[in-house]
Amino acid sequence: MKTLVIGTGGREHALALALSRDPGEVEVHAAPGNPGIAEVATLHDVDPLDGTAVADLAARLGVDLVVVGPEAPLVAGVADVVRERGIAVFGPSREAARIEGSKAFAKEVMAAADVPTALARVCTTPEQVADALDAFGAPYVVKDDGLAAGKGVVVTDDRQAALDHAAGCAQVLVEEFLDGPEVSLFALTDGTTVYPLQPAQDFKRLGDGDAGPNTGGMGAYTPLPWAPDDLVEEVLARVLQPTVDHLAASGTPFSGLLYAGLALTSRGVRVVEFNARFGDPETQALLRLLDSPLGPLLRAAAEGTLGDVDPPRWRPGAAVAVVMASRGYPASSHRGDVITGADALDAREDVDVVHAGTALDDDGRLVTDGGRVLAVTAVGEDLEQARARAYAGVSSIDFPGAQWRTDIARAAAEG
């Protein structure tokens, strides 16, 4: 099986790693990739937002499957162009990807599909924002309607901070605050069949104890020992399947990865957001525990035959991913700082160093090239062992100004 992974980040490295580990004859290509992906795939210098260039590359390589990793190419319609060439592609159409590209559209879908979610108002003027903030009260939740690389949400008790965030966006959603822990639940779908993955939890704030600004995600772990036993079944029945069925019935079938961000509130499960692709950094942890070959699952979803393959199987144990970010993140990112120690972990079967914002300098040294630089991902018999291995890996890697949280999965591991 020959695959082409589109993207440059940690999610794409995790996907390429998992595909390269599938049994049988597997050939992985990536465009444009990163230095970590280059260890398991052949890289090609193609703009991931250029659907024609991606389709041309896929046709030239004769790939069996294109896997579009990030949200921006999906919202730009890259999957549509590839699909029109008759090439199987894992990822929704431009229209279906609006479920992530527009939070207002996602709310419309949830309302039509009777999916439980927070009350919200769509606002385009400062007056509308102020009225909505007063109606819902603190804590204030303000979301940029469009793509914001995981950093378009403000949750604050400071009314002025909420107003200031809204002022920087053309259109926002002001929502009621949802109490309770958040859970990420991904599902593979071909537009009809829906296969949920194992629940995971990510950590969005920069600092320990959920302090500091919102980021794209500073770490993740799976499984969730504290989650209700029937969580997956409930979310499949009340959220995932109804959403997929509604999109199909409305002429916008969704195939690919449907990501439900959930809050387990005092009033039950509520959807915080939908995404149209694998989450980062949850994917790093999840794919390390996936016991099924990834390629056949993604290909079946792309070809409309997901019901013909077995649902995903999971290895016992736990996985923890700890993100190392560059100095200045998330307000900015620092490029060109030399990274040392990462290659020393290559021989470890229980640890992966997943590259996100890395590059090679003119001397061939690994350097920082973005905000979230690496995700050290480890597996163990339980969360405590996986945490210990992940943080041991973090401690062996160094670059100037490196930032990471020390409490990823701590509370869950301590029970």
Short mmCIF file of N, CA, C and O in Angstrom, two decimals, residues 246-347:
data_model
loop_
_atom_site.label_atom_id
_atom_site.label_comp_id
_atom_site.label_asym_id
_atom_site.label_seq_id
_atom_site.Cartn_x
_atom_site.Cartn_y
_atom_site.Cartn_z
N HIS A 246 -27.06 13.31 9.61
CA HIS A 246 -27.64 14.58 9.17
C HIS A 246 -26.86 15.15 7.99
O HIS A 246 -27.47 15.63 7.01
N LEU A 247 -25.54 15.12 8.07
CA LEU A 247 -24.74 15.66 6.96
C LEU A 247 -25.00 14.88 5.68
O LEU A 247 -25.08 15.47 4.60
N ALA A 248 -25.13 13.57 5.78
CA ALA A 248 -25.43 12.76 4.60
C ALA A 248 -26.80 13.11 4.03
O ALA A 248 -26.96 13.29 2.81
N ALA A 249 -27.79 13.24 4.90
CA ALA A 249 -29.16 13.54 4.46
C ALA A 249 -29.28 14.93 3.85
O ALA A 249 -30.12 15.16 2.98
N SER A 250 -28.40 15.83 4.29
CA SER A 250 -28.46 17.21 3.77
C SER A 250 -27.60 17.41 2.53
O SER A 250 -27.43 18.54 2.07
N GLY A 251 -27.05 16.32 2.00
CA GLY A 251 -26.27 16.42 0.77
C GLY A 251 -24.82 16.82 0.97
O GLY A 251 -24.13 17.17 0.01
N THR A 252 -24.35 16.76 2.22
CA THR A 252 -22.96 17.11 2.52
C THR A 252 -22.32 15.96 3.28
O THR A 252 -21.98 16.09 4.47
N PRO A 253 -22.17 14.80 2.66
CA PRO A 253 -21.64 13.64 3.39
C PRO A 253 -20.24 13.91 3.92
O PRO A 253 -19.42 14.53 3.25
N PHE A 254 -20.00 13.43 5.13
CA PHE A 254 -18.70 13.62 5.79
C PHE A 254 -17.98 12.29 5.84
O PHE A 254 -18.46 11.34 6.46
N SER A 255 -16.82 12.22 5.20
CA SER A 255 -15.96 11.04 5.32
C SER A 255 -14.59 11.51 5.77
O SER A 255 -14.09 12.53 5.32
N GLY A 256 -14.02 10.75 6.69
CA GLY A 256 -12.73 11.12 7.25
C GLY A 256 -12.75 10.97 8.75
O GLY A 256 -13.29 9.99 9.27
N LEU A 257 -12.18 11.94 9.45
CA LEU A 257 -12.09 11.90 10.90
C LEU A 257 -12.97 12.99 11.48
O LEU A 257 -12.73 14.18 11.25
N LEU A 258 -13.99 12.59 12.22
CA LEU A 258 -14.84 13.55 12.92
C LEU A 258 -14.41 13.58 14.38
O LEU A 258 -14.44 12.57 15.07
N TYR A 259 -14.01 14.75 14.82
CA TYR A 259 -13.46 14.95 16.16
C TYR A 259 -14.50 15.68 16.99
O TYR A 259 -14.90 16.80 16.66
N ALA A 260 -14.97 15.05 18.05
CA ALA A 260 -15.91 15.69 18.97
C ALA A 260 -15.17 16.08 20.24
O ALA A 260 -14.67 15.22 20.96
N GLY A 261 -15.10 17.38 20.48
CA GLY A 261 -14.60 17.88 21.74
C GLY A 261 -15.77 17.97 22.70
O GLY A 261 -16.76 18.65 22.42
N LEU A 262 -15.70 17.28 23.83
CA LEU A 262 -16.85 17.12 24.71
C LEU A 262 -16.57 17.70 26.09
O LEU A 262 -15.43 17.71 26.56
N ALA A 263 -17.63 18.16 26.74
CA ALA A 263 -17.58 18.50 28.15
C ALA A 263 -18.53 17.57 28.89
O ALA A 263 -19.69 17.41 28.49
N LEU A 264 -18.03 16.93 29.93
CA LEU A 264 -18.87 16.04 30.75
C LEU A 264 -19.43 16.89 31.89
O LEU A 264 -18.86 16.98 32.98
N THR A 265 -20.53 17.57 31.61
CA THR A 265 -21.08 18.55 32.53
C THR A 265 -21.98 17.90 33.57
O THR A 265 -22.34 16.72 33.48
N SER A 266 -22.39 18.72 34.53
CA SER A 266 -23.32 18.25 35.56
C SER A 266 -24.68 17.90 34.98
O SER A 266 -25.48 17.20 35.59
N ARG A 267 -24.94 18.37 33.74
CA ARG A 267 -26.21 18.10 33.07
C ARG A 267 -26.06 17.05 31.97
O ARG A 267 -26.99 16.83 31.20
N GLY A 268 -24.89 16.43 31.89
CA GLY A 268 -24.66 15.40 30.88
C GLY A 268 -23.63 15.83 29.86
O GLY A 268 -23.03 16.91 29.95
N VAL A 269 -23.42 14.99 28.85
CA VAL A 269 -22.43 15.26 27.81
C VAL A 269 -22.90 16.41 26.93
O VAL A 269 -24.06 16.46 26.50
N ARG A 270 -21.97 17.35 26.64
CA ARG A 270 -22.24 18.44 25.72
C ARG A 270 -21.07 18.55 24.75
O ARG A 270 -19.91 18.36 25.14
N VAL A 271 -21.37 18.88 23.49
CA VAL A 271 -20.31 19.08 22.50
C VAL A 271 -19.77 20.51 22.63
O VAL A 271 -20.53 21.47 22.54
N VAL A 272 -18.47 20.62 22.84
CA VAL A 272 -17.80 21.92 22.88
C VAL A 272 -17.50 22.39 21.46
O VAL A 272 -17.70 23.55 21.12
N GLU A 273 -17.02 21.47 20.63
CA GLU A 273 -16.66 21.81 19.25
C GLU A 273 -16.55 20.53 18.43
O GLU A 273 -16.39 19.43 18.97
N PHE A 274 -16.65 20.70 17.12
CA PHE A 274 -16.31 19.65 16.18
C PHE A 274 -15.06 20.07 15.41
O PHE A 274 -14.89 21.24 15.06
N ASN A 275 -14.21 19.10 15.11
CA ASN A 275 -13.12 19.30 14.17
C ASN A 275 -13.23 18.27 13.07
O ASN A 275 -13.89 17.24 13.23
N ALA A 276 -12.57 18.55 11.95
CA ALA A 276 -12.71 17.72 10.75
C ALA A 276 -11.46 16.90 10.46
O ALA A 276 -11.29 16.44 9.33
N ARG A 277 -10.62 16.72 11.49
CA ARG A 277 -9.35 15.99 11.28
C ARG A 277 -8.87 15.46 12.61
O ARG A 277 -9.39 15.78 13.67
N PHE A 278 -7.82 14.63 12.56
CA PHE A 278 -7.20 14.13 13.77
C PHE A 278 -6.72 15.30 14.63
O PHE A 278 -6.18 16.28 14.11
N GLY A 279 -6.89 15.19 15.94
CA GLY A 279 -6.44 16.23 16.85
C GLY A 279 -4.97 16.09 17.18
O GLY A 279 -4.40 15.01 17.11
N ASP A 280 -4.38 17.21 17.53
CA ASP A 280 -2.96 17.25 17.87
C ASP A 280 -2.87 17.94 19.24
O ASP A 280 -3.31 19.09 19.35
N PRO A 281 -2.37 17.28 20.30
CA PRO A 281 -1.50 16.10 20.32
C PRO A 281 -2.19 14.78 20.70
O PRO A 281 -1.48 13.80 20.97
N GLU A 282 -3.51 14.71 20.72
CA GLU A 282 -4.15 13.45 21.10
C GLU A 282 -3.78 12.31 20.16
O GLU A 282 -3.65 11.15 20.59
N THR A 283 -3.61 12.63 18.87
CA THR A 283 -3.29 11.59 17.88
C THR A 283 -2.00 10.87 18.23
O THR A 283 -1.88 9.65 18.04
N GLN A 284 -1.02 11.62 18.73
CA GLN A 284 0.27 11.01 19.08
C GLN A 284 0.08 9.91 20.10
O GLN A 284 0.68 8.84 20.00
N ALA A 285 -0.75 10.16 21.11
CA ALA A 285 -0.99 9.15 22.14
C ALA A 285 -1.88 8.02 21.63
O ALA A 285 -1.59 6.83 21.83
N LEU A 286 -2.95 8.37 20.93
CA LEU A 286 -3.90 7.36 20.48
C LEU A 286 -3.27 6.35 19.53
O LEU A 286 -3.47 5.13 19.68
N LEU A 287 -2.54 6.83 18.56
CA LEU A 287 -2.01 5.91 17.55
C LEU A 287 -0.94 4.98 18.11
O LEU A 287 -0.69 3.91 17.55
N ARG A 288 -0.33 5.35 19.24
CA ARG A 288 0.64 4.45 19.86
C ARG A 288 -0.04 3.24 20.50
O ARG A 288 0.60 2.22 20.75
N LEU A 289 -1.34 3.36 20.79
CA LEU A 289 -2.07 2.23 21.38
C LEU A 289 -2.96 1.51 20.38
O LEU A 289 -3.59 0.51 20.73
N LEU A 290 -3.03 2.00 19.15
CA LEU A 290 -3.87 1.35 18.14
C LEU A 290 -3.26 0.00 17.75
O LEU A 290 -2.10 -0.07 17.34
N ASP A 291 -4.04 -1.05 17.89
CA ASP A 291 -3.54 -2.40 17.59
C ASP A 291 -3.92 -2.84 16.18
O ASP A 291 -3.38 -3.80 15.65
N SER A 292 -4.87 -2.15 15.56
CA SER A 292 -5.27 -2.45 14.18
C SER A 292 -4.34 -1.73 13.20
O SER A 292 -3.85 -0.64 13.50
N PRO A 293 -4.08 -2.30 12.03
CA PRO A 293 -3.35 -1.56 11.01
C PRO A 293 -4.13 -0.29 10.64
O PRO A 293 -5.33 -0.33 10.42
N LEU A 294 -3.43 0.84 10.59
CA LEU A 294 -4.10 2.11 10.34
C LEU A 294 -4.51 2.27 8.88
O LEU A 294 -5.61 2.75 8.57
N GLY A 295 -3.63 1.88 7.96
CA GLY A 295 -3.88 2.11 6.54
C GLY A 295 -5.20 1.54 6.04
O GLY A 295 -5.98 2.25 5.38
N PRO A 296 -5.52 0.26 6.31
CA PRO A 296 -6.79 -0.28 5.84
C PRO A 296 -8.01 0.44 6.40
O PRO A 296 -9.03 0.58 5.70
N LEU A 297 -7.93 0.93 7.63
CA LEU A 297 -9.05 1.68 8.20
C LEU A 297 -9.26 3.00 7.46
O LEU A 297 -10.38 3.36 7.08
N LEU A 298 -8.16 3.73 7.24
CA LEU A 298 -8.28 5.01 6.55
C LEU A 298 -8.73 4.83 5.10
O LEU A 298 -9.55 5.60 4.59
N ARG A 299 -8.21 3.79 4.46
CA ARG A 299 -8.58 3.56 3.06
C ARG A 299 -10.05 3.17 2.94
O ARG A 299 -10.76 3.63 2.04
N ALA A 300 -10.53 2.35 3.87
CA ALA A 300 -11.93 1.95 3.83
C ALA A 300 -12.84 3.15 4.07
O ALA A 300 -13.90 3.27 3.44
N ALA A 301 -12.45 4.03 4.97
CA ALA A 301 -13.23 5.25 5.19
C ALA A 301 -13.25 6.09 3.93
O ALA A 301 -14.29 6.67 3.57
N ALA A 302 -12.13 6.18 3.25
CA ALA A 302 -12.04 6.99 2.03
C ALA A 302 -12.85 6.39 0.89
O ALA A 302 -13.40 7.12 0.06
N GLU A 303 -12.96 5.05 0.85
CA GLU A 303 -13.61 4.38 -0.28
C GLU A 303 -15.06 4.00 0.00
O GLU A 303 -15.72 3.39 -0.85
N GLY A 304 -15.55 4.34 1.19
CA GLY A 304 -16.95 4.06 1.50
C GLY A 304 -17.23 2.63 1.91
O GLY A 304 -18.36 2.17 1.83
N THR A 305 -16.20 1.93 2.38
CA THR A 305 -16.35 0.51 2.73
C THR A 305 -15.97 0.24 4.18
O THR A 305 -15.54 -0.87 4.52
N LEU A 306 -16.10 1.25 5.05
CA LEU A 306 -15.64 1.10 6.42
C LEU A 306 -16.35 -0.04 7.13
O LEU A 306 -15.75 -0.74 7.97
N GLY A 307 -17.63 -0.26 6.82
CA GLY A 307 -18.38 -1.33 7.45
C GLY A 307 -17.87 -2.72 7.11
O GLY A 307 -18.24 -3.70 7.77
N ASP A 308 -17.01 -2.83 6.10
CA ASP A 308 -16.48 -4.13 5.69
C ASP A 308 -15.21 -4.51 6.44
O ASP A 308 -14.71 -5.62 6.27
N VAL A 309 -14.65 -3.58 7.21
CA VAL A 309 -13.45 -3.89 8.00
C VAL A 309 -13.81 -3.87 9.48
O VAL A 309 -14.78 -3.25 9.89
N ASP A 310 -13.01 -4.57 10.27
CA ASP A 310 -13.28 -4.64 11.71
C ASP A 310 -13.05 -3.28 12.37
O ASP A 310 -12.18 -2.51 11.94
N PRO A 311 -13.80 -2.98 13.42
CA PRO A 311 -13.56 -1.74 14.18
C PRO A 311 -12.15 -1.72 14.75
O PRO A 311 -11.51 -2.77 14.92
N PRO A 312 -11.65 -0.55 15.09
CA PRO A 312 -10.29 -0.46 15.66
C PRO A 312 -10.14 -1.27 16.94
O PRO A 312 -11.05 -1.32 17.77
N ARG A 313 -8.99 -1.91 17.08
CA ARG A 313 -8.63 -2.63 18.29
C ARG A 313 -7.54 -1.84 19.03
O ARG A 313 -6.74 -1.16 18.40
N TRP A 314 -7.50 -2.02 20.35
CA TRP A 314 -6.56 -1.24 21.16
C TRP A 314 -5.68 -2.14 22.01
O TRP A 314 -6.14 -3.14 22.54
N ARG A 315 -4.42 -1.78 22.12
CA ARG A 315 -3.51 -2.49 23.00
C ARG A 315 -3.82 -2.13 24.45
O ARG A 315 -4.27 -1.03 24.73
N PRO A 316 -3.54 -3.03 25.38
CA PRO A 316 -3.66 -2.67 26.79
C PRO A 316 -2.58 -1.66 27.17
O PRO A 316 -1.60 -1.49 26.44
N GLY A 317 -2.78 -1.01 28.29
CA GLY A 317 -1.78 -0.05 28.75
C GLY A 317 -2.23 1.38 28.51
O GLY A 317 -3.42 1.66 28.32
N ALA A 318 -1.27 2.29 28.53
CA ALA A 318 -1.57 3.72 28.43
C ALA A 318 -0.49 4.41 27.61
O ALA A 318 0.61 3.89 27.43
N ALA A 319 -0.84 5.60 27.10
CA ALA A 319 0.11 6.42 26.35
C ALA A 319 -0.02 7.87 26.80
O ALA A 319 -1.13 8.36 27.04
N VAL A 320 1.12 8.54 26.91
CA VAL A 320 1.17 9.94 27.33
C VAL A 320 2.07 10.70 26.37
O VAL A 320 3.18 10.25 26.06
N ALA A 321 1.59 11.85 25.90
CA ALA A 321 2.37 12.72 25.02
C ALA A 321 2.59 14.05 25.72
O ALA A 321 1.63 14.67 26.19
N VAL A 322 3.84 14.48 25.81
CA VAL A 322 4.19 15.76 26.44
C VAL A 322 4.82 16.66 25.37
O VAL A 322 5.82 16.29 24.76
N VAL A 323 4.21 17.82 25.16
CA VAL A 323 4.68 18.74 24.13
C VAL A 323 5.78 19.65 24.69
O VAL A 323 5.65 20.19 25.80
N MET A 324 6.84 19.80 23.91
CA MET A 324 7.89 20.77 24.21
C MET A 324 7.73 21.92 23.22
O MET A 324 7.77 21.71 22.00
N ALA A 325 7.53 23.12 23.76
CA ALA A 325 7.28 24.30 22.92
C ALA A 325 8.47 25.25 22.95
O ALA A 325 9.29 25.22 23.88
N SER A 326 8.55 26.10 21.95
CA SER A 326 9.66 27.03 21.85
C SER A 326 9.44 28.25 22.73
O SER A 326 8.33 28.52 23.18
N ARG A 327 10.49 28.98 22.98
CA ARG A 327 10.38 30.19 23.82
C ARG A 327 9.48 31.20 23.12
O ARG A 327 9.51 31.36 21.90
N GLY A 328 8.65 31.84 23.94
CA GLY A 328 7.72 32.83 23.41
C GLY A 328 6.35 32.29 23.06
O GLY A 328 5.42 33.07 22.88
N TYR A 329 6.22 30.96 22.93
CA TYR A 329 4.94 30.36 22.57
C TYR A 329 3.96 30.52 23.72
O TYR A 329 4.35 30.44 24.87
N PRO A 330 2.67 30.79 23.46
CA PRO A 330 1.99 30.84 22.15
C PRO A 330 1.92 32.23 21.52
O PRO A 330 1.43 32.35 20.40
N ALA A 331 2.39 33.28 22.21
CA ALA A 331 2.33 34.62 21.63
C ALA A 331 3.19 34.70 20.38
O ALA A 331 2.86 35.41 19.42
N SER A 332 4.30 33.97 20.37
CA SER A 332 5.19 33.94 19.21
C SER A 332 5.90 32.59 19.23
O SER A 332 5.65 31.75 20.10
N SER A 333 6.76 32.37 18.28
CA SER A 333 7.57 31.15 18.29
C SER A 333 8.98 31.50 17.86
O SER A 333 9.19 32.43 17.08
N HIS A 334 9.94 30.77 18.38
CA HIS A 334 11.33 31.06 18.09
C HIS A 334 11.90 30.00 17.17
O HIS A 334 11.74 28.81 17.41
N ARG A 335 12.54 30.44 16.13
CA ARG A 335 13.10 29.53 15.13
C ARG A 335 14.62 29.56 15.14
O ARG A 335 15.23 30.58 15.41
N GLY A 336 15.20 28.42 14.85
CA GLY A 336 16.65 28.34 14.70
C GLY A 336 17.41 27.91 15.92
O GLY A 336 18.65 27.80 15.86
N ASP A 337 16.73 27.64 17.04
CA ASP A 337 17.43 27.16 18.24
C ASP A 337 17.78 25.68 18.06
O ASP A 337 16.93 24.86 17.69
N VAL A 338 19.02 25.33 18.35
CA VAL A 338 19.50 23.96 18.13
C VAL A 338 18.90 23.02 19.19
O VAL A 338 18.90 23.32 20.38
N ILE A 339 18.38 21.89 18.71
CA ILE A 339 17.78 20.87 19.56
C ILE A 339 18.79 19.73 19.74
O ILE A 339 19.30 19.18 18.75
N THR A 340 19.06 19.35 20.98
CA THR A 340 19.97 18.25 21.23
C THR A 340 19.26 17.16 22.03
O THR A 340 18.33 17.44 22.79
N GLY A 341 19.71 15.94 21.86
CA GLY A 341 19.21 14.82 22.66
C GLY A 341 18.08 14.03 22.07
O GLY A 341 17.77 12.93 22.54
N ALA A 342 17.42 14.56 21.03
CA ALA A 342 16.25 13.87 20.49
C ALA A 342 16.62 12.53 19.86
O ALA A 342 15.90 11.54 20.00
N ASP A 343 17.75 12.50 19.16
CA ASP A 343 18.13 11.27 18.46
C ASP A 343 18.52 10.15 19.42
O ASP A 343 18.49 8.98 19.05
N ALA A 344 18.85 10.51 20.66
CA ALA A 344 19.24 9.48 21.62
C ALA A 344 18.07 8.59 22.00
O ALA A 344 18.26 7.49 22.53
N LEU A 345 16.84 9.05 21.73
CA LEU A 345 15.66 8.27 22.08
C LEU A 345 15.18 7.37 20.94
O LEU A 345 14.22 6.62 21.12
N ASP A 346 15.83 7.45 19.79
CA ASP A 346 15.37 6.69 18.62
C ASP A 346 15.35 5.19 18.86
O ASP A 346 14.52 4.48 18.28
N ALA A 347 16.25 4.70 19.68
CA ALA A 347 16.34 3.25 19.91
C ALA A 347 15.30 2.74 20.90
O ALA A 347 15.12 1.53 21.04
#
